Amino acid sequence: MSKTNHFFGQPIFSQMVNLIDSSIVSNASANRNSDHYCKRFTTFQHLITMLYGVVSGCN
């Protein structure tokens, strides 16, 4: 069986990120004031980072 080097479509992680509505996350962070002390790393970026850690199998 030969493997193809041509990739069609988006990676699974990108598809998962596209399913997350960033407006819901930003509204929730505004309600809880979770970005108050944050200067550069927003709640949405933290969520994406944690999802990547789970999907990639980090311990």
PDB file of N, CA and C in Angstrom:
ATOM      1  N   MET A   1       0.841  -1.178   0.000  1.00  0.00           N
ATOM      2  CA  MET A   1       0.000   0.000   0.000  1.00  0.00           C
ATOM      3  C   MET A   1       0.885   1.240   0.000  1.00  0.00           C
ATOM      4  N   SER A   2       0.631   2.091  -0.920  1.00  0.00           N
ATOM      5  CA  SER A   2       1.420   3.313  -0.989  1.00  0.00           C
ATOM      6  C   SER A   2       0.671   4.456  -0.321  1.00  0.00           C
ATOM      7  N   LYS A   3       1.417   5.312   0.318  1.00  0.00           N
ATOM      8  CA  LYS A   3       0.828   6.485   0.959  1.00  0.00           C
ATOM      9  C   LYS A   3       0.958   7.676   0.024  1.00  0.00           C
ATOM     10  N   THR A   4      -0.070   8.481  -0.016  1.00  0.00           N
ATOM     11  CA  THR A   4       0.001   9.674  -0.847  1.00  0.00           C
ATOM     12  C   THR A   4       0.535  10.840  -0.029  1.00  0.00           C
ATOM     13  N   ASN A   5       1.248  11.701  -0.670  1.00  0.00           N
ATOM     14  CA  ASN A   5       1.782  12.887  -0.016  1.00  0.00           C
ATOM     15  C   ASN A   5       0.886  14.089  -0.207  1.00  0.00           C
ATOM     16  N   HIS A   6      -0.186  13.924  -0.929  1.00  0.00           N
ATOM     17  CA  HIS A   6      -1.098  15.026  -1.197  1.00  0.00           C
ATOM     18  C   HIS A   6      -2.171  15.067  -0.123  1.00  0.00           C
ATOM     19  N   PHE A   7      -2.316  16.202   0.498  1.00  0.00           N
ATOM     20  CA  PHE A   7      -3.300  16.359   1.566  1.00  0.00           C
ATOM     21  C   PHE A   7      -4.416  17.266   1.079  1.00  0.00           C
ATOM     22  N   PHE A   8      -5.631  16.767   1.159  1.00  0.00           N
ATOM     23  CA  PHE A   8      -6.790  17.546   0.744  1.00  0.00           C
ATOM     24  C   PHE A   8      -7.625  17.885   1.968  1.00  0.00           C
ATOM     25  N   GLY A   9      -8.014  19.124   2.089  1.00  0.00           N
ATOM     26  CA  GLY A   9      -8.854  19.530   3.203  1.00  0.00           C
ATOM     27  C   GLY A   9      -8.054  20.124   4.342  1.00  0.00           C
ATOM     28  N   GLN A  10      -8.740  20.292   5.458  1.00  0.00           N
ATOM     29  CA  GLN A  10      -8.123  20.888   6.635  1.00  0.00           C
ATOM     30  C   GLN A  10      -7.781  19.800   7.643  1.00  0.00           C
ATOM     31  N   PRO A  11      -6.762  20.040   8.468  1.00  0.00           N
ATOM     32  CA  PRO A  11      -6.470  19.102   9.548  1.00  0.00           C
ATOM     33  C   PRO A  11      -7.634  19.039  10.541  1.00  0.00           C
ATOM     34  N   ILE A  12      -7.698  17.965  11.292  1.00  0.00           N
ATOM     35  CA  ILE A  12      -8.804  17.760  12.231  1.00  0.00           C
ATOM     36  C   ILE A  12      -8.807  18.840  13.302  1.00  0.00           C
ATOM     37  N   PHE A  13      -7.636  19.236  13.780  1.00  0.00           N
ATOM     38  CA  PHE A  13      -7.583  20.277  14.805  1.00  0.00           C
ATOM     39  C   PHE A  13      -8.155  21.590  14.285  1.00  0.00           C
ATOM     40  N   SER A  14      -7.851  21.919  13.055  1.00  0.00           N
ATOM     41  CA  SER A  14      -8.389  23.143  12.454  1.00  0.00           C
ATOM     42  C   SER A  14      -9.904  23.067  12.329  1.00  0.00           C
ATOM     43  N   GLN A  15     -10.423  21.904  12.011  1.00  0.00           N
ATOM     44  CA  GLN A  15     -11.871  21.727  11.934  1.00  0.00           C
ATOM     45  C   GLN A  15     -12.513  21.899  13.302  1.00  0.00           C
ATOM     46  N   MET A  16     -11.861  21.381  14.350  1.00  0.00           N
ATOM     47  CA  MET A  16     -12.392  21.540  15.705  1.00  0.00           C
ATOM     48  C   MET A  16     -12.403  23.001  16.123  1.00  0.00           C
ATOM     49  N   VAL A  17     -11.346  23.729  15.799  1.00  0.00           N
ATOM     50  CA  VAL A  17     -11.266  25.143  16.167  1.00  0.00           C
ATOM     51  C   VAL A  17     -12.331  25.945  15.431  1.00  0.00           C
ATOM     52  N   ASN A  18     -12.595  25.588  14.188  1.00  0.00           N
ATOM     53  CA  ASN A  18     -13.614  26.299  13.421  1.00  0.00           C
ATOM     54  C   ASN A  18     -15.016  26.080  13.976  1.00  0.00           C
ATOM     55  N   LEU A  19     -15.227  25.000  14.715  1.00  0.00           N
ATOM     56  CA  LEU A  19     -16.537  24.742  15.318  1.00  0.00           C
ATOM     57  C   LEU A  19     -16.806  25.620  16.536  1.00  0.00           C
ATOM     58  N   ILE A  20     -15.763  26.153  17.138  1.00  0.00           N
ATOM     59  CA  ILE A  20     -15.912  26.981  18.333  1.00  0.00           C
ATOM     60  C   ILE A  20     -16.266  28.398  17.914  1.00  0.00           C
ATOM     61  N   ASP A  21     -17.361  28.898  18.437  1.00  0.00           N
ATOM     62  CA  ASP A  21     -17.784  30.265  18.135  1.00  0.00           C
ATOM     63  C   ASP A  21     -17.042  31.215  19.073  1.00  0.00           C
ATOM     64  N   SER A  22     -16.179  32.036  18.506  1.00  0.00           N
ATOM     65  CA  SER A  22     -15.353  32.918  19.334  1.00  0.00           C
ATOM     66  C   SER A  22     -16.179  33.984  20.042  1.00  0.00           C
ATOM     67  N   SER A  23     -17.345  34.320  19.506  1.00  0.00           N
ATOM     68  CA  SER A  23     -18.183  35.319  20.178  1.00  0.00           C
ATOM     69  C   SER A  23     -18.750  34.767  21.484  1.00  0.00           C
ATOM     70  N   ILE A  24     -19.039  33.486  21.532  1.00  0.00           N
ATOM     71  CA  ILE A  24     -19.527  32.873  22.775  1.00  0.00           C
ATOM     72  C   ILE A  24     -18.425  32.897  23.830  1.00  0.00           C
ATOM     73  N   VAL A  25     -17.205  32.574  23.421  1.00  0.00           N
ATOM     74  CA  VAL A  25     -16.081  32.576  24.355  1.00  0.00           C
ATOM     75  C   VAL A  25     -15.791  33.991  24.836  1.00  0.00           C
ATOM     76  N   SER A  26     -15.838  34.966  23.936  1.00  0.00           N
ATOM     77  CA  SER A  26     -15.563  36.346  24.348  1.00  0.00           C
ATOM     78  C   SER A  26     -16.668  36.892  25.244  1.00  0.00           C
ATOM     79  N   ASN A  27     -17.924  36.513  24.993  1.00  0.00           N
ATOM     80  CA  ASN A  27     -19.012  36.932  25.880  1.00  0.00           C
ATOM     81  C   ASN A  27     -18.870  36.313  27.263  1.00  0.00           C
ATOM     82  N   ALA A  28     -18.496  35.040  27.313  1.00  0.00           N
ATOM     83  CA  ALA A  28     -18.310  34.377  28.605  1.00  0.00           C
ATOM     84  C   ALA A  28     -17.140  34.983  29.369  1.00  0.00           C
ATOM     85  N   SER A  29     -16.063  35.306  28.666  1.00  0.00           N
ATOM     86  CA  SER A  29     -14.922  35.916  29.357  1.00  0.00           C
ATOM     87  C   SER A  29     -15.241  37.337  29.805  1.00  0.00           C
ATOM     88  N   ALA A  30     -16.090  38.034  29.070  1.00  0.00           N
ATOM     89  CA  ALA A  30     -16.498  39.380  29.494  1.00  0.00           C
ATOM     90  C   ALA A  30     -17.409  39.309  30.714  1.00  0.00           C
ATOM     91  N   ASN A  31     -18.295  38.303  30.758  1.00  0.00           N
ATOM     92  CA  ASN A  31     -19.186  38.148  31.912  1.00  0.00           C
ATOM     93  C   ASN A  31     -18.415  37.800  33.177  1.00  0.00           C
ATOM     94  N   ARG A  32     -17.389  36.968  33.045  1.00  0.00           N
ATOM     95  CA  ARG A  32     -16.591  36.533  34.198  1.00  0.00           C
ATOM     96  C   ARG A  32     -15.379  37.417  34.436  1.00  0.00           C
ATOM     97  N   ASN A  33     -15.130  38.356  33.521  1.00  0.00           N
ATOM     98  CA  ASN A  33     -13.987  39.262  33.618  1.00  0.00           C
ATOM     99  C   ASN A  33     -12.668  38.484  33.691  1.00  0.00           C
ATOM    100  N   SER A  34     -12.565  37.436  32.882  1.00  0.00           N
ATOM    101  CA  SER A  34     -11.391  36.565  32.948  1.00  0.00           C
ATOM    102  C   SER A  34     -10.172  37.141  32.235  1.00  0.00           C
ATOM    103  N   ASP A  35     -10.346  38.136  31.381  1.00  0.00           N
ATOM    104  CA  ASP A  35      -9.214  38.745  30.692  1.00  0.00           C
ATOM    105  C   ASP A  35      -8.745  40.034  31.368  1.00  0.00           C
ATOM    106  N   HIS A  36      -9.153  40.257  32.608  1.00  0.00           N
ATOM    107  CA  HIS A  36      -8.844  41.519  33.278  1.00  0.00           C
ATOM    108  C   HIS A  36      -7.345  41.721  33.471  1.00  0.00           C
ATOM    109  N   TYR A  37      -6.651  40.704  33.979  1.00  0.00           N
ATOM    110  CA  TYR A  37      -5.220  40.832  34.246  1.00  0.00           C
ATOM    111  C   TYR A  37      -4.367  40.333  33.086  1.00  0.00           C
ATOM    112  N   CYS A  38      -4.999  39.940  32.021  1.00  0.00           N
ATOM    113  CA  CYS A  38      -4.292  39.383  30.873  1.00  0.00           C
ATOM    114  C   CYS A  38      -3.873  40.491  29.915  1.00  0.00           C
ATOM    115  N   LYS A  39      -2.604  40.480  29.538  1.00  0.00           N
ATOM    116  CA  LYS A  39      -2.127  41.503  28.607  1.00  0.00           C
ATOM    117  C   LYS A  39      -2.034  40.985  27.179  1.00  0.00           C
ATOM    118  N   ARG A  40      -1.587  39.756  26.999  1.00  0.00           N
ATOM    119  CA  ARG A  40      -1.359  39.256  25.648  1.00  0.00           C
ATOM    120  C   ARG A  40      -2.029  37.923  25.358  1.00  0.00           C
ATOM    121  N   PHE A  41      -2.318  37.135  26.339  1.00  0.00           N
ATOM    122  CA  PHE A  41      -2.827  35.779  26.140  1.00  0.00           C
ATOM    123  C   PHE A  41      -4.297  35.768  26.529  1.00  0.00           C
ATOM    124  N   THR A  42      -5.182  35.818  25.547  1.00  0.00           N
ATOM    125  CA  THR A  42      -6.610  35.929  25.822  1.00  0.00           C
ATOM    126  C   THR A  42      -7.202  34.575  26.198  1.00  0.00           C
ATOM    127  N   THR A  43      -8.443  34.605  26.637  1.00  0.00           N
ATOM    128  CA  THR A  43      -9.141  33.381  27.019  1.00  0.00           C
ATOM    129  C   THR A  43      -9.305  32.452  25.827  1.00  0.00           C
ATOM    130  N   PHE A  44      -9.615  32.997  24.666  1.00  0.00           N
ATOM    131  CA  PHE A  44      -9.784  32.170  23.472  1.00  0.00           C
ATOM    132  C   PHE A  44      -8.466  31.502  23.078  1.00  0.00           C
ATOM    133  N   GLN A  45      -7.360  32.219  23.159  1.00  0.00           N
ATOM    134  CA  GLN A  45      -6.059  31.628  22.858  1.00  0.00           C
ATOM    135  C   GLN A  45      -5.708  30.539  23.869  1.00  0.00           C
ATOM    136  N   HIS A  46      -6.059  30.747  25.122  1.00  0.00           N
ATOM    137  CA  HIS A  46      -5.811  29.739  26.154  1.00  0.00           C
ATOM    138  C   HIS A  46      -6.640  28.491  25.886  1.00  0.00           C
ATOM    139  N   LEU A  47      -7.880  28.668  25.469  1.00  0.00           N
ATOM    140  CA  LEU A  47      -8.740  27.534  25.135  1.00  0.00           C
ATOM    141  C   LEU A  47      -8.151  26.735  23.982  1.00  0.00           C
ATOM    142  N   ILE A  48      -7.690  27.406  22.953  1.00  0.00           N
ATOM    143  CA  ILE A  48      -7.102  26.726  21.799  1.00  0.00           C
ATOM    144  C   ILE A  48      -5.830  25.984  22.204  1.00  0.00           C
ATOM    145  N   THR A  49      -5.025  26.588  23.064  1.00  0.00           N
ATOM    146  CA  THR A  49      -3.799  25.949  23.533  1.00  0.00           C
ATOM    147  C   THR A  49      -4.100  24.693  24.340  1.00  0.00           C
ATOM    148  N   MET A  50      -5.094  24.756  25.207  1.00  0.00           N
ATOM    149  CA  MET A  50      -5.469  23.595  26.008  1.00  0.00           C
ATOM    150  C   MET A  50      -6.050  22.482  25.132  1.00  0.00           C
ATOM    151  N   LEU A  51      -6.842  22.842  24.138  1.00  0.00           N
ATOM    152  CA  LEU A  51      -7.370  21.836  23.210  1.00  0.00           C
ATOM    153  C   LEU A  51      -6.246  21.151  22.442  1.00  0.00           C
ATOM    154  N   TYR A  52      -5.257  21.917  22.014  1.00  0.00           N
ATOM    155  CA  TYR A  52      -4.121  21.328  21.308  1.00  0.00           C
ATOM    156  C   TYR A  52      -3.368  20.356  22.212  1.00  0.00           C
ATOM    157  N   GLY A  53      -3.208  20.720  23.472  1.00  0.00           N
ATOM    158  CA  GLY A  53      -2.540  19.827  24.412  1.00  0.00           C
ATOM    159  C   GLY A  53      -3.281  18.522  24.601  1.00  0.00           C
ATOM    160  N   VAL A  54      -4.598  18.588  24.646  1.00  0.00           N
ATOM    161  CA  VAL A  54      -5.401  17.376  24.814  1.00  0.00           C
ATOM    162  C   VAL A  54      -5.345  16.517  23.557  1.00  0.00           C
ATOM    163  N   VAL A  55      -5.492  17.145  22.402  1.00  0.00           N
ATOM    164  CA  VAL A  55      -5.512  16.397  21.146  1.00  0.00           C
ATOM    165  C   VAL A  55      -4.151  15.777  20.845  1.00  0.00           C
ATOM    166  N   SER A  56      -3.081  16.484  21.149  1.00  0.00           N
ATOM    167  CA  SER A  56      -1.748  15.967  20.847  1.00  0.00           C
ATOM    168  C   SER A  56      -1.264  14.946  21.873  1.00  0.00           C
ATOM    169  N   GLY A  57      -1.961  14.815  22.993  1.00  0.00           N
ATOM    170  CA  GLY A  57      -1.607  13.798  23.976  1.00  0.00           C
ATOM    171  C   GLY A  57      -0.562  14.240  24.974  1.00  0.00           C
ATOM    172  N   CYS A  58      -0.468  15.525  25.243  1.00  0.00           N
ATOM    173  CA  CYS A  58       0.485  16.013  26.244  1.00  0.00           C
ATOM    174  C   CYS A  58       0.065  15.549  27.633  1.00  0.00           C
ATOM    175  N   ASN A  59       1.043  15.254  28.459  1.00  0.00           N
ATOM    176  CA  ASN A  59       0.740  14.832  29.829  1.00  0.00           C
ATOM    177  C   ASN A  59       1.009  15.946  30.781  1.00  0.00           C
TER     178      ASN A  59
END
